[in-house]
Each structure stands twice: as C-alpha cells, then as structure tokens.
Amino acid sequence: MRPAAKRPPYCSGCFQHKSGRFIDFEVAYDGPVIPGSPANIPIDDLILCEDCVRRSAELLDLHGEQATIAELQQIVLDQQAEIEGKDKMLTGALATIEELQDFPVKRPAGKPALVGVSDDVREQITRARYERNGTSPVPKKVKAT
C-alpha cells in the first residue's frame, strides 16, 4: 500500500472521477468497466480515493472514537438536565421572593426564642439586647390602687 503515483481515471471504490489524493493497494482487482468516450475504461487495480479511505476508517473506528463520542454526548445530556433542574429551582426561588415582597408574613408577637445555644450564651445575648435597647430585664412595677 502506497500513495498512488498518478491519479487514476476512476476510484475503485466509488467509481467517481475525483481530484485529490489516492491510495494504491498494489493489488489486481477485477472491477467494472466504466463506459467512456472514446473508449470504455476497465478498473483493474485497487486504487481508492481519499474520501473512500476516510469513510472506511470511520466505519472501522480505528481510534476508538465512538466510545468517547458516546461518553461526551451523555455528559452533555446530564449537564443539560442539571441546568434545567437549577433553572426550575431559581424560578421557584424568585417567585417566592416576589410573593414575600408583595405580601410579607407578619412576625410572631414577642421576642424570638434563642435556640441552639447554651444557657450561659443565652444569658449573654439577652443582656446585650437589653443594653442595646436601653431597657432592663426587671419587670415594670404595677401601681397599687
């Protein structure tokens, strides 16, 4: 097998009259006779055009590219599904935020409970709140009548 020294009249694979590179397989081939003018042209040697060789290589998957292509296609599909899921979450979050802006929820009456802290930390936070507000934890005196 070698590059053809000269361009044959027709490719032995597709029987087309093409320009470009050809591969000479250096074997006799009992091919068809292509009608021509002024004489018919027999295809006696196996000489393929570059397109036929390329298509053959693609069919044989010489470099194992089909598995890589399938893997990459699956990655793209997974990423598209992930993006769609995140888009739905964002749409829901925006709808919730807009709803809360238009119709805010009233806070419950009283001070919110301090949860998830020890008693010492709760006492420090409570003292700091009273200091910031300028108030005292001592209950107001009720006037006797």
PDB file of C-alpha atoms in Angstrom:
ATOM      1  CA  MET A   1       0.000   0.000   0.000  1.00  0.00           C
ATOM      2  CA  ARG A   2       1.373   3.387  -1.000  1.00  0.00           C
ATOM      3  CA  PRO A   3       0.200   6.735  -2.286  1.00  0.00           C
ATOM      4  CA  ALA A   4      -0.718   6.458  -5.953  1.00  0.00           C
ATOM      5  CA  ALA A   5       1.995   7.759  -8.296  1.00  0.00           C
ATOM      6  CA  LYS A   6      -0.618   9.294 -10.588  1.00  0.00           C
ATOM      7  CA  ARG A   7      -4.303   9.938 -10.374  1.00  0.00           C
ATOM      8  CA  PRO A   8      -6.337   7.038 -11.789  1.00  0.00           C
ATOM      9  CA  PRO A   9      -9.246   7.763 -14.118  1.00  0.00           C
ATOM     10  CA  TYR A  10     -11.742   6.493 -11.507  1.00  0.00           C
ATOM     11  CA  CYS A  11     -11.751   5.418  -7.842  1.00  0.00           C
ATOM     12  CA  SER A  12     -12.084   1.639  -7.429  1.00  0.00           C
ATOM     13  CA  GLY A  13     -14.482   2.109  -4.509  1.00  0.00           C
ATOM     14  CA  CYS A  14     -16.959   4.827  -5.511  1.00  0.00           C
ATOM     15  CA  PHE A  15     -16.208   4.838  -9.258  1.00  0.00           C
ATOM     16  CA  GLN A  16     -16.064   8.640  -9.253  1.00  0.00           C
ATOM     17  CA  HIS A  17     -13.653  10.780 -11.244  1.00  0.00           C
ATOM     18  CA  LYS A  18     -12.192  12.817  -8.379  1.00  0.00           C
ATOM     19  CA  SER A  19      -9.231  15.046  -7.822  1.00  0.00           C
ATOM     20  CA  GLY A  20      -7.141  14.745  -4.687  1.00  0.00           C
ATOM     21  CA  ARG A  21      -5.031  12.024  -3.159  1.00  0.00           C
ATOM     22  CA  PHE A  22      -5.349   8.303  -3.897  1.00  0.00           C
ATOM     23  CA  ILE A  23      -4.038   5.155  -2.185  1.00  0.00           C
ATOM     24  CA  ASP A  24      -2.730   2.339  -4.391  1.00  0.00           C
ATOM     25  CA  PHE A  25      -3.235  -1.006  -2.639  1.00  0.00           C
ATOM     26  CA  GLU A  26      -0.969  -2.661  -5.217  1.00  0.00           C
ATOM     27  CA  VAL A  27      -3.430  -5.484  -5.939  1.00  0.00           C
ATOM     28  CA  ALA A  28      -5.172  -6.600  -9.064  1.00  0.00           C
ATOM     29  CA  TYR A  29      -8.892  -6.013  -8.991  1.00  0.00           C
ATOM     30  CA  ASP A  30     -11.473  -7.369 -11.374  1.00  0.00           C
ATOM     31  CA  GLY A  31     -13.694  -4.330 -11.277  1.00  0.00           C
ATOM     32  CA  PRO A  32     -16.316  -2.999 -13.629  1.00  0.00           C
ATOM     33  CA  VAL A  33     -15.818  -1.363 -16.979  1.00  0.00           C
ATOM     34  CA  ILE A  34     -16.798   2.298 -16.880  1.00  0.00           C
ATOM     35  CA  PRO A  35     -18.320   3.455 -20.149  1.00  0.00           C
ATOM     36  CA  GLY A  36     -16.330   6.340 -21.529  1.00  0.00           C
ATOM     37  CA  SER A  37     -15.542   8.333 -24.551  1.00  0.00           C
ATOM     38  CA  PRO A  38     -13.739   7.473 -26.814  1.00  0.00           C
ATOM     39  CA  ALA A  39     -13.255   4.051 -25.131  1.00  0.00           C
ATOM     40  CA  ASN A  40     -14.538   2.120 -22.109  1.00  0.00           C
ATOM     41  CA  ILE A  41     -12.230   2.202 -19.073  1.00  0.00           C
ATOM     42  CA  PRO A  42     -11.689  -1.037 -17.113  1.00  0.00           C
ATOM     43  CA  ILE A  43     -10.997  -0.814 -13.373  1.00  0.00           C
ATOM     44  CA  ASP A  44      -8.193  -3.381 -12.945  1.00  0.00           C
ATOM     45  CA  ASP A  45      -6.254  -2.088  -9.902  1.00  0.00           C
ATOM     46  CA  LEU A  46      -7.488  -1.357  -6.392  1.00  0.00           C
ATOM     47  CA  ILE A  47      -6.810   2.361  -6.062  1.00  0.00           C
ATOM     48  CA  LEU A  48      -9.099   4.249  -3.659  1.00  0.00           C
ATOM     49  CA  CYS A  49      -9.716   7.977  -3.346  1.00  0.00           C
ATOM     50  CA  GLU A  50      -9.102   9.803  -0.098  1.00  0.00           C
ATOM     51  CA  ASP A  51     -12.852  10.012   0.656  1.00  0.00           C
ATOM     52  CA  CYS A  52     -13.320   6.225   0.376  1.00  0.00           C
ATOM     53  CA  VAL A  53     -10.323   5.570   2.639  1.00  0.00           C
ATOM     54  CA  ARG A  54     -11.601   8.123   5.188  1.00  0.00           C
ATOM     55  CA  ARG A  55     -15.121   6.618   5.209  1.00  0.00           C
ATOM     56  CA  SER A  56     -13.607   3.143   5.685  1.00  0.00           C
ATOM     57  CA  ALA A  57     -11.547   4.344   8.639  1.00  0.00           C
ATOM     58  CA  GLU A  58     -14.643   5.947  10.184  1.00  0.00           C
ATOM     59  CA  LEU A  59     -16.617   2.720   9.812  1.00  0.00           C
ATOM     60  CA  LEU A  60     -13.813   0.725  11.430  1.00  0.00           C
ATOM     61  CA  ASP A  61     -13.454   3.273  14.273  1.00  0.00           C
ATOM     62  CA  LEU A  62      -9.691   2.804  14.254  1.00  0.00           C
ATOM     63  CA  HIS A  63      -9.017   5.116  17.196  1.00  0.00           C
ATOM     64  CA  GLY A  64     -11.990   4.081  19.373  1.00  0.00           C
ATOM     65  CA  GLU A  65     -13.586   7.477  18.974  1.00  0.00           C
ATOM     66  CA  GLN A  66     -17.183   6.222  19.026  1.00  0.00           C
ATOM     67  CA  ALA A  67     -16.978   5.283  22.715  1.00  0.00           C
ATOM     68  CA  THR A  68     -15.540   8.704  23.554  1.00  0.00           C
ATOM     69  CA  ILE A  69     -18.207  10.447  21.497  1.00  0.00           C
ATOM     70  CA  ALA A  70     -20.978   8.482  23.229  1.00  0.00           C
ATOM     71  CA  GLU A  71     -19.497   9.309  26.643  1.00  0.00           C
ATOM     72  CA  LEU A  72     -19.254  13.012  25.821  1.00  0.00           C
ATOM     73  CA  GLN A  73     -22.818  13.054  24.489  1.00  0.00           C
ATOM     74  CA  GLN A  74     -24.032  11.533  27.768  1.00  0.00           C
ATOM     75  CA  ILE A  75     -22.100  14.150  29.754  1.00  0.00           C
ATOM     76  CA  VAL A  76     -23.748  16.917  27.707  1.00  0.00           C
ATOM     77  CA  LEU A  77     -27.211  15.409  28.289  1.00  0.00           C
ATOM     78  CA  ASP A  78     -26.546  15.126  32.043  1.00  0.00           C
ATOM     79  CA  GLN A  79     -25.371  18.739  32.203  1.00  0.00           C
ATOM     80  CA  GLN A  80     -28.422  19.950  30.282  1.00  0.00           C
ATOM     81  CA  ALA A  81     -30.697  18.097  32.718  1.00  0.00           C
ATOM     82  CA  GLU A  82     -28.826  19.610  35.664  1.00  0.00           C
ATOM     83  CA  ILE A  83     -29.147  23.105  34.197  1.00  0.00           C
ATOM     84  CA  GLU A  84     -32.893  22.626  33.642  1.00  0.00           C
ATOM     85  CA  GLY A  85     -33.305  21.490  37.256  1.00  0.00           C
ATOM     86  CA  LYS A  86     -31.397  24.508  38.560  1.00  0.00           C
ATOM     87  CA  ASP A  87     -33.423  26.823  36.325  1.00  0.00           C
ATOM     88  CA  LYS A  88     -36.620  25.443  37.885  1.00  0.00           C
ATOM     89  CA  MET A  89     -35.223  25.989  41.378  1.00  0.00           C
ATOM     90  CA  LEU A  90     -34.274  29.577  40.535  1.00  0.00           C
ATOM     91  CA  THR A  91     -37.702  30.248  39.065  1.00  0.00           C
ATOM     92  CA  GLY A  92     -39.325  28.926  42.250  1.00  0.00           C
ATOM     93  CA  ALA A  93     -36.999  30.964  44.478  1.00  0.00           C
ATOM     94  CA  LEU A  94     -37.725  34.153  42.523  1.00  0.00           C
ATOM     95  CA  ALA A  95     -41.464  33.517  42.723  1.00  0.00           C
ATOM     96  CA  THR A  96     -41.191  33.005  46.491  1.00  0.00           C
ATOM     97  CA  ILE A  97     -39.143  36.187  46.948  1.00  0.00           C
ATOM     98  CA  GLU A  98     -41.607  38.234  44.877  1.00  0.00           C
ATOM     99  CA  GLU A  99     -44.529  36.821  46.832  1.00  0.00           C
ATOM    100  CA  LEU A 100     -42.881  37.704  50.151  1.00  0.00           C
ATOM    101  CA  GLN A 101     -42.111  41.229  48.906  1.00  0.00           C
ATOM    102  CA  ASP A 102     -45.704  41.814  47.815  1.00  0.00           C
ATOM    103  CA  PHE A 103     -47.322  40.044  50.784  1.00  0.00           C
ATOM    104  CA  PRO A 104     -44.869  39.934  53.708  1.00  0.00           C
ATOM    105  CA  VAL A 105     -45.504  37.494  56.534  1.00  0.00           C
ATOM    106  CA  LYS A 106     -46.017  39.104  59.927  1.00  0.00           C
ATOM    107  CA  ARG A 107     -43.519  38.171  62.579  1.00  0.00           C
ATOM    108  CA  PRO A 108     -44.950  36.463  65.626  1.00  0.00           C
ATOM    109  CA  ALA A 109     -45.563  38.700  68.656  1.00  0.00           C
ATOM    110  CA  GLY A 110     -42.913  38.870  71.349  1.00  0.00           C
ATOM    111  CA  LYS A 111     -39.234  38.232  71.281  1.00  0.00           C
ATOM    112  CA  PRO A 112     -37.983  35.317  69.231  1.00  0.00           C
ATOM    113  CA  ALA A 113     -36.654  32.430  71.260  1.00  0.00           C
ATOM    114  CA  LEU A 114     -32.917  31.872  71.285  1.00  0.00           C
ATOM    115  CA  VAL A 115     -32.396  28.274  70.303  1.00  0.00           C
ATOM    116  CA  GLY A 116     -29.302  26.181  69.776  1.00  0.00           C
ATOM    117  CA  VAL A 117     -27.179  27.937  72.405  1.00  0.00           C
ATOM    118  CA  SER A 118     -26.234  27.103  75.963  1.00  0.00           C
ATOM    119  CA  ASP A 119     -27.854  28.832  78.934  1.00  0.00           C
ATOM    120  CA  ASP A 120     -24.727  30.943  79.522  1.00  0.00           C
ATOM    121  CA  VAL A 121     -24.659  32.173  75.933  1.00  0.00           C
ATOM    122  CA  ARG A 122     -28.429  32.813  76.016  1.00  0.00           C
ATOM    123  CA  GLU A 123     -27.960  34.965  79.114  1.00  0.00           C
ATOM    124  CA  GLN A 124     -25.119  36.957  77.465  1.00  0.00           C
ATOM    125  CA  ILE A 125     -27.206  37.595  74.348  1.00  0.00           C
ATOM    126  CA  THR A 126     -30.214  38.663  76.428  1.00  0.00           C
ATOM    127  CA  ARG A 127     -28.082  41.088  78.486  1.00  0.00           C
ATOM    128  CA  ALA A 128     -26.592  42.556  75.290  1.00  0.00           C
ATOM    129  CA  ARG A 129     -30.080  43.050  73.810  1.00  0.00           C
ATOM    130  CA  TYR A 130     -31.253  44.959  76.896  1.00  0.00           C
ATOM    131  CA  GLU A 131     -28.134  47.135  76.844  1.00  0.00           C
ATOM    132  CA  ARG A 132     -28.603  47.990  73.150  1.00  0.00           C
ATOM    133  CA  ASN A 133     -32.256  48.874  73.723  1.00  0.00           C
ATOM    134  CA  GLY A 134     -31.550  50.803  76.954  1.00  0.00           C
ATOM    135  CA  THR A 135     -34.033  48.683  78.899  1.00  0.00           C
ATOM    136  CA  SER A 136     -33.872  46.316  81.856  1.00  0.00           C
ATOM    137  CA  PRO A 137     -34.998  42.744  82.378  1.00  0.00           C
ATOM    138  CA  VAL A 138     -36.663  43.761  85.618  1.00  0.00           C
ATOM    139  CA  PRO A 139     -40.460  43.770  85.236  1.00  0.00           C
ATOM    140  CA  LYS A 140     -42.205  47.138  85.407  1.00  0.00           C
ATOM    141  CA  LYS A 141     -43.840  47.908  88.738  1.00  0.00           C
ATOM    142  CA  VAL A 142     -47.549  47.877  88.765  1.00  0.00           C
ATOM    143  CA  LYS A 143     -49.146  50.791  90.694  1.00  0.00           C
ATOM    144  CA  ALA A 144     -51.292  49.769  93.600  1.00  0.00           C
ATOM    145  CA  THR A 145     -54.729  51.310  93.786  1.00  0.00           C
TER     146      THR A 145
END
